[in-house]
mmCIF file of C-alpha atoms in Angstrom:
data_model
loop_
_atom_site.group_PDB
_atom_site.id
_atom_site.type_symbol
_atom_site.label_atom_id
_atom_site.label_comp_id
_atom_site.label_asym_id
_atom_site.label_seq_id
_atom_site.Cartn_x
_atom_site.Cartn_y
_atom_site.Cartn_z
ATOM 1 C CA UNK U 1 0.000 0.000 0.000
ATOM 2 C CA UNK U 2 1.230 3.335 -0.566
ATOM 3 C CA UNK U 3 3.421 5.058 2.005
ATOM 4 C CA UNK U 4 1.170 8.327 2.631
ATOM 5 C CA UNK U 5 2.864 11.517 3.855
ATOM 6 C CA UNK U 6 1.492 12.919 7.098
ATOM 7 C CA UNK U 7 2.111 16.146 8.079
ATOM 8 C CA UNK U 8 2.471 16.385 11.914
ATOM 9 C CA UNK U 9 0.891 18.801 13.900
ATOM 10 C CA UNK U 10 2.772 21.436 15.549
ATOM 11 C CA UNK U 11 2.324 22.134 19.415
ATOM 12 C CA UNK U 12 -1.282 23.721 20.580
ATOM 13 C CA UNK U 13 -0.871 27.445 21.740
ATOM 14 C CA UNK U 14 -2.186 28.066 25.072
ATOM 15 C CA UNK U 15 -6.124 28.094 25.394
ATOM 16 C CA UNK U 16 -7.988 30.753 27.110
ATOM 17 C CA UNK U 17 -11.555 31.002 28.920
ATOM 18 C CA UNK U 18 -14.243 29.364 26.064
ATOM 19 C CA UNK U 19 -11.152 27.421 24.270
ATOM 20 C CA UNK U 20 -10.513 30.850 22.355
ATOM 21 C CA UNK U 21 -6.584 31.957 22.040
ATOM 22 C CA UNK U 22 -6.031 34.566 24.409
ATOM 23 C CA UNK U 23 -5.645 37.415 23.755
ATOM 24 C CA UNK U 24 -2.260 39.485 24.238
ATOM 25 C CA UNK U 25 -2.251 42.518 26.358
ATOM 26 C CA UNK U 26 -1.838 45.998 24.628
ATOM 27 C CA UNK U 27 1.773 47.048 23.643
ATOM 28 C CA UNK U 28 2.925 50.323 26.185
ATOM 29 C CA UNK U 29 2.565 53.508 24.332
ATOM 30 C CA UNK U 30 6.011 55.289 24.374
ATOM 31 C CA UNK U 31 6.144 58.643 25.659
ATOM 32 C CA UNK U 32 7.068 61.703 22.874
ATOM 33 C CA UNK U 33 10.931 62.209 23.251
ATOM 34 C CA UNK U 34 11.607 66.203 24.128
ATOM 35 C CA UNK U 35 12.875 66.687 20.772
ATOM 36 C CA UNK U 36 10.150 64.640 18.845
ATOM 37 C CA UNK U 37 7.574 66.347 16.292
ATOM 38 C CA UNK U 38 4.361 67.743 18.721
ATOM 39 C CA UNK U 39 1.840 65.028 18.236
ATOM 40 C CA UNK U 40 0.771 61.744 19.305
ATOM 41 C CA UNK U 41 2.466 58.498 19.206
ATOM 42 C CA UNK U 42 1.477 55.768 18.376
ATOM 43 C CA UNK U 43 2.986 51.773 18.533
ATOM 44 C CA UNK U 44 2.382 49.359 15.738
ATOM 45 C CA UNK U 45 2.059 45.998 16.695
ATOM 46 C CA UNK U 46 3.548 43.342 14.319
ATOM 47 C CA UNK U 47 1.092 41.303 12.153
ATOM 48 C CA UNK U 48 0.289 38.220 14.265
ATOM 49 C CA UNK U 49 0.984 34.973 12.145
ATOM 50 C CA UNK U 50 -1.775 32.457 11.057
ATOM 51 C CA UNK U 51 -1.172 29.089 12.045
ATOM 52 C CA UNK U 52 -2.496 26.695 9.878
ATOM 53 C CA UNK U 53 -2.674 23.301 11.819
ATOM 54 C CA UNK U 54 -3.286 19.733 9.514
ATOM 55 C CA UNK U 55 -5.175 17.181 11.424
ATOM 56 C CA UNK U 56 -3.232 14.029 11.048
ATOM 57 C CA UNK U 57 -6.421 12.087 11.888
ATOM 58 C CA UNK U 58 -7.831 13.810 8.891
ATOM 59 C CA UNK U 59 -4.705 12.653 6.602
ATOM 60 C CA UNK U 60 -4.888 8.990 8.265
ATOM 61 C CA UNK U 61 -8.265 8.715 7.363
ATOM 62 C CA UNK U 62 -8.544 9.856 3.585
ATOM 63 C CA UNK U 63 -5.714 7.252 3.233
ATOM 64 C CA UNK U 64 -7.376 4.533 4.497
ATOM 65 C CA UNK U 65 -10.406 5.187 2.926
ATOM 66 C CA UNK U 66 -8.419 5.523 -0.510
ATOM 67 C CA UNK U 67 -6.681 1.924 0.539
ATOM 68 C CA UNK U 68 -10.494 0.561 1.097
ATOM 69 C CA UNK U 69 -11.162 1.915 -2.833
ATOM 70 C CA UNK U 70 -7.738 0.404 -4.258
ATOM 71 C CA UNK U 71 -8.048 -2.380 -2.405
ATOM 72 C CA UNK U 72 -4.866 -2.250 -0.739
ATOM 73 C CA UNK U 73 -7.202 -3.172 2.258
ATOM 74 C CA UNK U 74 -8.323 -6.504 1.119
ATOM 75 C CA UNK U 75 -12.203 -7.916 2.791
ATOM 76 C CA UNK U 76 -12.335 -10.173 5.665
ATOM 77 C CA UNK U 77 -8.935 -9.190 6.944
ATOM 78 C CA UNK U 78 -7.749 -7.660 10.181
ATOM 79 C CA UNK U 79 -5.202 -4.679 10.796
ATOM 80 C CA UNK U 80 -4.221 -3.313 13.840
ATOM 81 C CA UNK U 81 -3.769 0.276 14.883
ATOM 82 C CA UNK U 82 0.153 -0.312 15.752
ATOM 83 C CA UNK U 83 0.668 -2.075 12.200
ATOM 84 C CA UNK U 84 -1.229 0.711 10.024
ATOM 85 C CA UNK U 85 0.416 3.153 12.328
ATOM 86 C CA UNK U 86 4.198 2.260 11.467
ATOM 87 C CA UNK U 87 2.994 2.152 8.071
ATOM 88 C CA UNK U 88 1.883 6.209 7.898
ATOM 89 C CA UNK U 89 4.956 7.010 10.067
ATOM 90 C CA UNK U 90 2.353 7.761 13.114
ATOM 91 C CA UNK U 91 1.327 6.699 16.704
ATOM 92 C CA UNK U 92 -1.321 3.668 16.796
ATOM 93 C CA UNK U 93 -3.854 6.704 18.224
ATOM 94 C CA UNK U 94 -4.779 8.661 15.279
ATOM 95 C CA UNK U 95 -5.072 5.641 13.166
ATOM 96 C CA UNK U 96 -7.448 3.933 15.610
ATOM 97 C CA UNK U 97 -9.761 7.208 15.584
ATOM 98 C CA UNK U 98 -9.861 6.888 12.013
ATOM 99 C CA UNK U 99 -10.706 2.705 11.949
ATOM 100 C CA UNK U 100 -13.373 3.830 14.601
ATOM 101 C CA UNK U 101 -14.908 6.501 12.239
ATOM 102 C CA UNK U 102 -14.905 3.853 9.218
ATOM 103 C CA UNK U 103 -16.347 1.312 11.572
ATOM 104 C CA UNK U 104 -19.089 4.083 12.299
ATOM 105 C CA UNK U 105 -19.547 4.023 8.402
ATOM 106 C CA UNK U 106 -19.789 0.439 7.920
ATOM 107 C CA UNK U 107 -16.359 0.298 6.261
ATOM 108 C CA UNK U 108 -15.184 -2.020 9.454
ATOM 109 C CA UNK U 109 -15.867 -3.976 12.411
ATOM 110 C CA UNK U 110 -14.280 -3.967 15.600
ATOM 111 C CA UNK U 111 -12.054 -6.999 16.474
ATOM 112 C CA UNK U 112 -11.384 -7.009 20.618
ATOM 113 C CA UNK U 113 -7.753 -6.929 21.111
ATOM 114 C CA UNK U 114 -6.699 -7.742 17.576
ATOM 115 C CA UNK U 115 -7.921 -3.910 15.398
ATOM 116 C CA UNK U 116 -10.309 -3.675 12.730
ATOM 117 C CA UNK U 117 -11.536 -6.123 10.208
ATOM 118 C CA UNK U 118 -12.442 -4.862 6.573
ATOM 119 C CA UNK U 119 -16.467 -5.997 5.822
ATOM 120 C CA UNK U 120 -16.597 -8.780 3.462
ATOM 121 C CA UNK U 121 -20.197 -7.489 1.267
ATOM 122 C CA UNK U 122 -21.303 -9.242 -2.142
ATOM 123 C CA UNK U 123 -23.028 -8.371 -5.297
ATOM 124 C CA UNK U 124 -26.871 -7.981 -3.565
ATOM 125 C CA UNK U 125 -25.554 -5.155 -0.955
ATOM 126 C CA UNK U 126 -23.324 -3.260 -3.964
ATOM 127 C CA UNK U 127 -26.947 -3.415 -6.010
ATOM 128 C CA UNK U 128 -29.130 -2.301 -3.506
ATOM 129 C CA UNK U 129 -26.528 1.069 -2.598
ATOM 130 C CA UNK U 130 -27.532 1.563 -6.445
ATOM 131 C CA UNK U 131 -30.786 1.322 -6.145
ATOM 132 C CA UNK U 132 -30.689 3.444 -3.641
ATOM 133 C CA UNK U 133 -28.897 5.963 -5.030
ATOM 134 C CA UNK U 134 -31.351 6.461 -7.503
ATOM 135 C CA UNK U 135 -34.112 6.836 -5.382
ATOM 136 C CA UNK U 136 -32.343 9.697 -3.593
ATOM 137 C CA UNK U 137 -30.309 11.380 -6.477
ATOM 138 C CA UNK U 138 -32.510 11.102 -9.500
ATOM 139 C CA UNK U 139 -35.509 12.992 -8.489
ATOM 140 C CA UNK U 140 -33.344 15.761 -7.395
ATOM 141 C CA UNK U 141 -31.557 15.699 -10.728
ATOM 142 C CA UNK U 142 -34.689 15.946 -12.830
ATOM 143 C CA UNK U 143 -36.090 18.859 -10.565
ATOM 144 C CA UNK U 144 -32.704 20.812 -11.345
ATOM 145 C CA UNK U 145 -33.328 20.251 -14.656
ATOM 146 C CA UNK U 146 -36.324 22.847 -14.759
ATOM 147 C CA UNK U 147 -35.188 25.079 -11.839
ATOM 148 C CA UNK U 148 -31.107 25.629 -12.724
ATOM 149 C CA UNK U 149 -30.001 27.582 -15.481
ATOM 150 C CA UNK U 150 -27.487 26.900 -18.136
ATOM 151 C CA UNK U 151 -24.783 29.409 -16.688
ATOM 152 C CA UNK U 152 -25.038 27.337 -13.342
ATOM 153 C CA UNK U 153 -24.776 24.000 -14.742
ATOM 154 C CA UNK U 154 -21.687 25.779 -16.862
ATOM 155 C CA UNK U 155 -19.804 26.503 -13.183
ATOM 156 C CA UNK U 156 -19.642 22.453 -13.084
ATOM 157 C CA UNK U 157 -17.922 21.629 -16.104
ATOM 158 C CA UNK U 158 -14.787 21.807 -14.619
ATOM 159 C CA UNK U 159 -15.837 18.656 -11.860
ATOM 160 C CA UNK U 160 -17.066 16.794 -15.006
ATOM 161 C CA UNK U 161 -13.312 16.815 -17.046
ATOM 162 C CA UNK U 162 -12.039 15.845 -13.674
ATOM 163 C CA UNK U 163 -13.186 12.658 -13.552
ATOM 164 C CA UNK U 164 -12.344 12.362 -17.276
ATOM 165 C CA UNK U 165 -8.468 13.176 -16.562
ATOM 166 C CA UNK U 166 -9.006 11.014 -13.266
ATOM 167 C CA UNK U 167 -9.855 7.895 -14.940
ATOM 168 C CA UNK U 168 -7.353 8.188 -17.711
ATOM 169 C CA UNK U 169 -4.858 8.226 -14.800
ATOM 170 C CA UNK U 170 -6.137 4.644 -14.176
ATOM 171 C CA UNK U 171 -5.738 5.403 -10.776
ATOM 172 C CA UNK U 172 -9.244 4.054 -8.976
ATOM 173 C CA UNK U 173 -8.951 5.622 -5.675
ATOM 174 C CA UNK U 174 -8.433 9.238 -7.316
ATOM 175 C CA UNK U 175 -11.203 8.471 -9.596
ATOM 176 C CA UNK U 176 -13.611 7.488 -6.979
ATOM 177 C CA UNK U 177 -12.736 11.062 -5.324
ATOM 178 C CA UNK U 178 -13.374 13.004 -8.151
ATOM 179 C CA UNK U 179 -16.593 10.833 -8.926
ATOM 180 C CA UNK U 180 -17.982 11.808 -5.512
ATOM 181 C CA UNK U 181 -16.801 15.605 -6.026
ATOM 182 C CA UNK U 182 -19.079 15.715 -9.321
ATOM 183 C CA UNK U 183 -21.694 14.164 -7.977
ATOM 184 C CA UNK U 184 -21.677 16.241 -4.816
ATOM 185 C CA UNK U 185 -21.768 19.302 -6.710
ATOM 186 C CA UNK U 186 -24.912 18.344 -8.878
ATOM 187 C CA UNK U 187 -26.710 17.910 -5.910
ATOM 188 C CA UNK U 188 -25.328 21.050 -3.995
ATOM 189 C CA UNK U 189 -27.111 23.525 -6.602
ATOM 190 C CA UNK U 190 -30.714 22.214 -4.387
ATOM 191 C CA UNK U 191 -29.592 24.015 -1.410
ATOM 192 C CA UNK U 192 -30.152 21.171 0.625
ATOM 193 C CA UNK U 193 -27.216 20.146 2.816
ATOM 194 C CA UNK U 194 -28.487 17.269 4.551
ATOM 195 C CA UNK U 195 -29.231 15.646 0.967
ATOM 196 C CA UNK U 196 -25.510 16.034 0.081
ATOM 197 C CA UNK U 197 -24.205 14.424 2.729
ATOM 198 C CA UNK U 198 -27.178 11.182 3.062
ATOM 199 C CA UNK U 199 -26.003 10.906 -1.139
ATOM 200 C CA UNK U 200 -22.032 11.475 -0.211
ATOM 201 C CA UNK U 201 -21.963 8.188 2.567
ATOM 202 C CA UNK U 202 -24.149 5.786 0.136
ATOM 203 C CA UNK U 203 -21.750 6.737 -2.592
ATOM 204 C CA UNK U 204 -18.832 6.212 -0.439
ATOM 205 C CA UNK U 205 -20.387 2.999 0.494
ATOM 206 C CA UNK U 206 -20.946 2.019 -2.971
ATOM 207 C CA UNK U 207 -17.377 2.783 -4.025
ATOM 208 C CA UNK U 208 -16.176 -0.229 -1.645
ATOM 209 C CA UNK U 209 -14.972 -3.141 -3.745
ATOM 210 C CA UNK U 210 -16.483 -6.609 -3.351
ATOM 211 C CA UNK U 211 -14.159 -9.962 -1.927
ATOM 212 C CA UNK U 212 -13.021 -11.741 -4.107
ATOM 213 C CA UNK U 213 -13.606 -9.328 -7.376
ATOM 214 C CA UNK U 214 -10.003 -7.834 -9.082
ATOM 215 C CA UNK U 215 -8.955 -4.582 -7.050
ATOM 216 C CA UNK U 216 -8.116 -2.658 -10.321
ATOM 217 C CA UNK U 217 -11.437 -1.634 -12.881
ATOM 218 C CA UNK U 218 -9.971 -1.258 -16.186
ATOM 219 C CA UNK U 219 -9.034 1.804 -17.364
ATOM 220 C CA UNK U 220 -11.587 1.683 -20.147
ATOM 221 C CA UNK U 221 -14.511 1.203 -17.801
ATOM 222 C CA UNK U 222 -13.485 4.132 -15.748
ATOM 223 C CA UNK U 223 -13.478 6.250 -18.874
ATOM 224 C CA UNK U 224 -16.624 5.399 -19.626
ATOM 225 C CA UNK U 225 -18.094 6.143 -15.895
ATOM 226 C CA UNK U 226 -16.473 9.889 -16.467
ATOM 227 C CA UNK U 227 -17.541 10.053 -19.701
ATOM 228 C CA UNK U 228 -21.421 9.977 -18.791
ATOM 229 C CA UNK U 229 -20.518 12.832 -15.986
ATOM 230 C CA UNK U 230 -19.554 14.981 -18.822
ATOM 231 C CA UNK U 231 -22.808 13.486 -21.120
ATOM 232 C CA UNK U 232 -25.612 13.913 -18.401
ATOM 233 C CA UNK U 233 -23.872 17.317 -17.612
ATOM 234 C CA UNK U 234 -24.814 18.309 -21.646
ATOM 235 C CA UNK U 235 -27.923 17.135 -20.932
ATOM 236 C CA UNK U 236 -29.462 19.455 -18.020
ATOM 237 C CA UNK U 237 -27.321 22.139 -19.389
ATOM 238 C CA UNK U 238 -30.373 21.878 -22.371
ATOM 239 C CA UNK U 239 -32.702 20.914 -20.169
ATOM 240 C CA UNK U 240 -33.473 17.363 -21.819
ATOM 241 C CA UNK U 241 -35.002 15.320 -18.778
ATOM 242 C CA UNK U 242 -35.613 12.110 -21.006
ATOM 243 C CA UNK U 243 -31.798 12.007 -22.079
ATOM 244 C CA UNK U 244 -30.654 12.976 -18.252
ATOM 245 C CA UNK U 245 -32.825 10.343 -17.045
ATOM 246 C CA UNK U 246 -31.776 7.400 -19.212
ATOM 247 C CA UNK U 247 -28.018 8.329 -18.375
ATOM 248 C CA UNK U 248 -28.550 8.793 -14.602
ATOM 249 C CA UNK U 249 -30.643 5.233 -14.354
ATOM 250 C CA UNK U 250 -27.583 3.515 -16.395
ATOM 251 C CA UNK U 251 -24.919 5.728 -14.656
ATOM 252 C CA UNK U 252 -26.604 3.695 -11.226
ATOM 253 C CA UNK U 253 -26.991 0.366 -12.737
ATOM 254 C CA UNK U 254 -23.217 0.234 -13.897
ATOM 255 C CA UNK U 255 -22.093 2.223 -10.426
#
């Protein structure tokens, strides 16, 4: 599996009353030497710096989740925190949070006192995530399709071609992002947040592969994936539900 790099965090500043930073006293105001200009004075305080901090949780789990896609964590087998850890170059503890969160998802299952074990699921479960997929996504699709206009659907061309370079990458795991991306935007334009993220964890779900199928899709099939993003993206632009919903039933049934 690929050796991720994880970007450490950097020590906490001090916390004040409410968890906010505190904040610094006032710099002393220098008195006017005798032979300064009549006037006020006035100290500048320096810029304070922004401190960006990178959650290494965060970092552990989009890697494991992009394992999960490749493969690289196969079905029915167990890894513990201490293993994955010395993998990502990090302590057993962030990796654990992020196998707990995945086990939250469905992703795992707890194993007492050996780690996590990845969920063996078959061909029924992968159709029924399709299914209902459709139900959610395609009624919100075809409503967009009278309500959005052209410039809008314009703004998402760009998530559309990435899938399209994504797949000819042949890389599955950044293909499966970008899929998501796309698909999330679509459904951002209805305003309705808790609708993105229901459709973002059954399409997450779906993405998982199957035991015992290959852990690579061919190139050509991912091409073909992207390339009805970029033909159902044509078709709300000119408004022509019949064509959007034949590509959005088969975009499920071959998800």
């Amino acid at each position: 599996m690929p050796q991720p790099r994880v970007v450490r965090e950097g020590p906490r500043e001090p916390r004040g009353a409410g968890g906010h930073p505190p904040v610094p006293a006032p710099a002393p105001v220098p008195a006017p030497a005798a032979t300064s200009v009549p006037g006020p004075a006035f100290a500048v305080a320096a810029p304070r710096p922004v401190i960006q901090r990178v959650s290494v949780r965060g970092q552990v789990l989009d890697a494991l989740r992009s394992a999960l896609v490749a493969g690289d964590l196969a079905p029915g087998e167990v890894y513990s925190a201490p293993a994955l850890g010395e993998r990502f170059g990090v302590s057993a503890t962030p990796v654990r949070e992020a196998m707990q969160q995945l086990a939250n998802e469905g992703a795992v299952e707890v194993v007492p006192n050996r780690g996590f074990r990845v969920i063996r699921r078959g061909a029924r479960e992968l159709a029924e995530l399709a299914e209902i997929r459709a139900l959610v996504e395609m009624p919100v699709m075809l409503r967009l399709t009278r309500t959005v206009a052209a410039p809008c659907w314009a703004e998402l061309r760009a998530l559309a071609d990435a899938t399209v370079a994504a797949a000819a990458t042949g890389d599955l795991a950044r293909y499966a992002e970008s899929d998501r991306v796309f698909h999330a935007g679509v459904l951002a334009l209805s305003g309705n947040r808790q609708l993105v993220q229901l459709a973002d964890d059954l399409h997450r779900r779906a993405q998982w592969p199957l035991a015992g199928t290959p852990t690579r899709r061919p190139r050509a099939d991912l091409l073909a994936d992207a390339g009805q993003h970029t033909a159902l993206l044509d078709a709300l632009t000119r408004g022509d539900i019949p064509t959007a919903q034949s590509l959005i039933r088969d975009h499920f049934a071959g998800a």
